Amino acid sequence: MRNFHLLLITCALLVIFAAPARAEWRKLGTYRVTAYCPCARCCGKSDGITADGTYAPGCLGLIVAAPKGILFGTLLQIEGVGVATVHDRGGAISGSRLELFFATHKEALQWGVQERKVSMWVEP
Ligand SMILES: [Zn+2]
C-alpha cells in the first residue's frame, strides 16, 4: 500500500513537471486596426490573393494582415471582432498595426480605423 502511494505521488509529480506549457491566448496589447477589401483601390490589384497565396473572398473565417513578426497562419483574437487568421502583409502594416479584410469596399470604409485589444494564440 505504501509503495502504491509512492507510485501515485511519483506519477503526479511527473504530470506536473513533465507536462509541456499549455497553449494560450497571449495578450499583445492594443493595435490600430484598419480595413481593406480585395479592390484595386485597397490593394493596387483585385485578384483577392493575399501575400501567402490565399484567395481571401473564398475564406469563411476572418482574415487579417499583420506585421512580418507574426507568422502566416497565426490566429489573432481581435476584441469585439473574433478570431482572424494572418494571411496577409502590407507596406504600412508594422509595429502595433493590423488590417482586417472585408468582402466589400463599403464594409472596409465603415470599419475605418479602430483601436482594439489583440491576443495571439500561442502553442508551446
Ligand atoms: Zn477596397
CSV table of C-alpha atoms and ligand atoms in Angstrom, one decimal:
chain,number,residue,atom,x,y,z
A,1,MET,CA,0.0,0.0,0.0
A,2,ARG,CA,2.8,2.3,0.9
A,3,ASN,CA,4.5,1.6,-2.4
A,4,PHE,CA,1.3,2.3,-4.2
A,5,HIS,CA,1.1,5.7,-2.6
A,6,LEU,CA,4.7,6.4,-3.6
A,7,LEU,CA,3.8,5.4,-7.1
A,8,LEU,CA,0.8,7.8,-7.2
A,9,ILE,CA,2.9,10.7,-5.9
A,10,THR,CA,5.7,10.0,-8.4
A,11,CYS,CA,3.1,9.9,-11.2
A,12,ALA,CA,1.5,13.2,-10.0
A,13,LEU,CA,4.9,14.9,-9.9
A,14,LEU,CA,5.7,13.6,-13.4
A,15,VAL,CA,2.5,15.0,-14.7
A,16,ILE,CA,3.2,18.4,-13.1
A,17,PHE,CA,6.8,18.7,-14.2
A,18,ALA,CA,6.9,16.9,-17.5
A,19,ALA,CA,3.7,18.4,-18.9
A,20,PRO,CA,4.5,21.0,-21.6
A,21,ALA,CA,3.4,24.6,-21.2
A,22,ARG,CA,-0.2,25.0,-22.4
A,23,ALA,CA,-1.4,26.7,-25.5
A,24,GLU,CA,-2.8,30.0,-24.6
A,25,TRP,CA,-4.1,33.4,-25.8
A,26,ARG,CA,-1.1,35.8,-25.2
A,27,LYS,CA,-2.1,39.4,-24.9
A,28,LEU,CA,-0.2,41.6,-27.4
A,29,GLY,CA,-1.8,44.9,-26.3
A,30,THR,CA,-3.8,47.5,-28.2
A,31,TYR,CA,-3.5,47.6,-32.0
A,32,ARG,CA,-4.5,50.2,-34.5
A,33,VAL,CA,-6.8,48.2,-36.9
A,34,THR,CA,-7.5,49.5,-40.4
A,35,ALA,CA,-9.6,47.7,-43.0
A,36,TYR,CA,-9.3,46.7,-46.6
A,37,CYS,CA,-11.1,44.7,-49.3
A,38,PRO,CA,-9.8,43.0,-52.5
A,39,CYS,CA,-10.4,46.1,-54.7
A,40,ALA,CA,-7.8,47.9,-56.7
A,41,ARG,CA,-8.1,51.0,-54.5
A,42,CYS,CA,-7.2,49.0,-51.4
A,43,CYS,CA,-4.7,46.6,-52.9
A,44,GLY,CA,-3.5,48.0,-56.2
A,45,LYS,CA,-4.8,44.8,-57.7
A,46,SER,CA,-8.2,43.0,-57.5
A,47,ASP,CA,-7.4,39.3,-57.7
A,48,GLY,CA,-8.2,38.7,-54.0
A,49,ILE,CA,-5.0,36.8,-53.5
A,50,THR,CA,-3.2,37.5,-50.2
A,51,ALA,CA,0.5,37.6,-49.5
A,52,ASP,CA,0.5,33.9,-48.6
A,53,GLY,CA,-1.4,32.9,-51.6
A,54,THR,CA,-4.9,32.6,-50.0
A,55,TYR,CA,-7.9,33.5,-52.1
A,56,ALA,CA,-9.4,35.9,-49.5
A,57,PRO,CA,-13.0,36.1,-50.8
A,58,GLY,CA,-13.2,32.3,-50.6
A,59,CYS,CA,-12.5,32.2,-46.9
A,60,LEU,CA,-15.3,31.7,-44.4
A,61,GLY,CA,-13.2,32.9,-41.5
A,62,LEU,CA,-11.8,36.3,-40.8
A,63,ILE,CA,-8.5,37.3,-42.5
A,64,VAL,CA,-6.1,39.9,-41.2
A,65,ALA,CA,-2.9,41.4,-42.5
A,66,ALA,CA,-0.2,41.5,-39.7
A,67,PRO,CA,3.4,42.7,-39.3
A,68,LYS,CA,6.2,40.4,-40.5
A,69,GLY,CA,7.0,39.3,-37.0
A,70,ILE,CA,3.6,37.4,-36.8
A,71,LEU,CA,3.7,34.3,-39.0
A,72,PHE,CA,1.2,33.4,-41.6
A,73,GLY,CA,-1.5,31.1,-40.2
A,74,THR,CA,-1.3,32.7,-36.7
A,75,LEU,CA,-4.7,33.1,-35.0
A,76,LEU,CA,-5.3,36.6,-33.6
A,77,GLN,CA,-8.2,37.4,-31.4
A,78,ILE,CA,-9.4,40.9,-32.0
A,79,GLU,CA,-11.6,42.3,-29.2
A,80,GLY,CA,-15.2,42.7,-30.4
A,81,VAL,CA,-14.5,41.1,-33.7
A,82,GLY,CA,-13.5,37.5,-33.2
A,83,VAL,CA,-10.6,35.2,-34.2
A,84,ALA,CA,-8.8,36.1,-37.5
A,85,THR,CA,-6.1,34.2,-39.4
A,86,VAL,CA,-3.0,36.0,-40.6
A,87,HIS,CA,-2.9,35.6,-44.4
A,88,ASP,CA,-1.6,38.9,-45.5
A,89,ARG,CA,1.1,41.6,-45.2
A,90,GLY,CA,1.0,45.3,-46.0
A,91,GLY,CA,3.6,48.0,-46.5
A,92,ALA,CA,2.1,50.1,-43.8
A,93,ILE,CA,1.4,47.1,-41.5
A,94,SER,CA,4.2,47.2,-39.0
A,95,GLY,CA,4.5,47.7,-35.2
A,96,SER,CA,1.2,47.6,-33.4
A,97,ARG,CA,-0.9,47.7,-36.6
A,98,LEU,CA,-3.3,45.2,-38.3
A,99,GLU,CA,-5.5,45.4,-41.3
A,100,LEU,CA,-8.8,43.5,-41.3
A,101,PHE,CA,-10.1,42.0,-44.5
A,102,PHE,CA,-13.7,42.8,-45.6
A,103,ALA,CA,-15.5,41.4,-48.6
A,104,THR,CA,-16.5,44.8,-49.9
A,105,HIS,CA,-15.0,48.3,-50.0
A,106,LYS,CA,-18.1,49.7,-48.3
A,107,GLU,CA,-17.7,47.4,-45.3
A,108,ALA,CA,-14.0,48.4,-45.1
A,109,LEU,CA,-14.9,52.1,-45.2
A,110,GLN,CA,-17.5,51.5,-42.4
A,111,TRP,CA,-14.8,50.0,-40.2
A,112,GLY,CA,-12.5,52.9,-40.7
A,113,VAL,CA,-9.7,52.9,-38.1
A,114,GLN,CA,-10.3,51.4,-34.7
A,115,GLU,CA,-8.1,50.7,-31.7
A,116,ARG,CA,-8.6,47.1,-30.5
A,117,LYS,CA,-7.0,44.8,-27.9
A,118,VAL,CA,-5.4,41.8,-29.6
A,119,SER,CA,-4.3,38.4,-28.3
A,120,MET,CA,-2.3,35.8,-30.2
A,121,TRP,CA,-2.8,32.0,-30.0
A,122,VAL,CA,0.5,30.5,-28.9
A,123,GLU,CA,1.2,26.8,-28.8
A,124,PRO,CA,4.2,25.5,-26.8
B,1,ZN,ZN,-11.4,48.3,-51.2
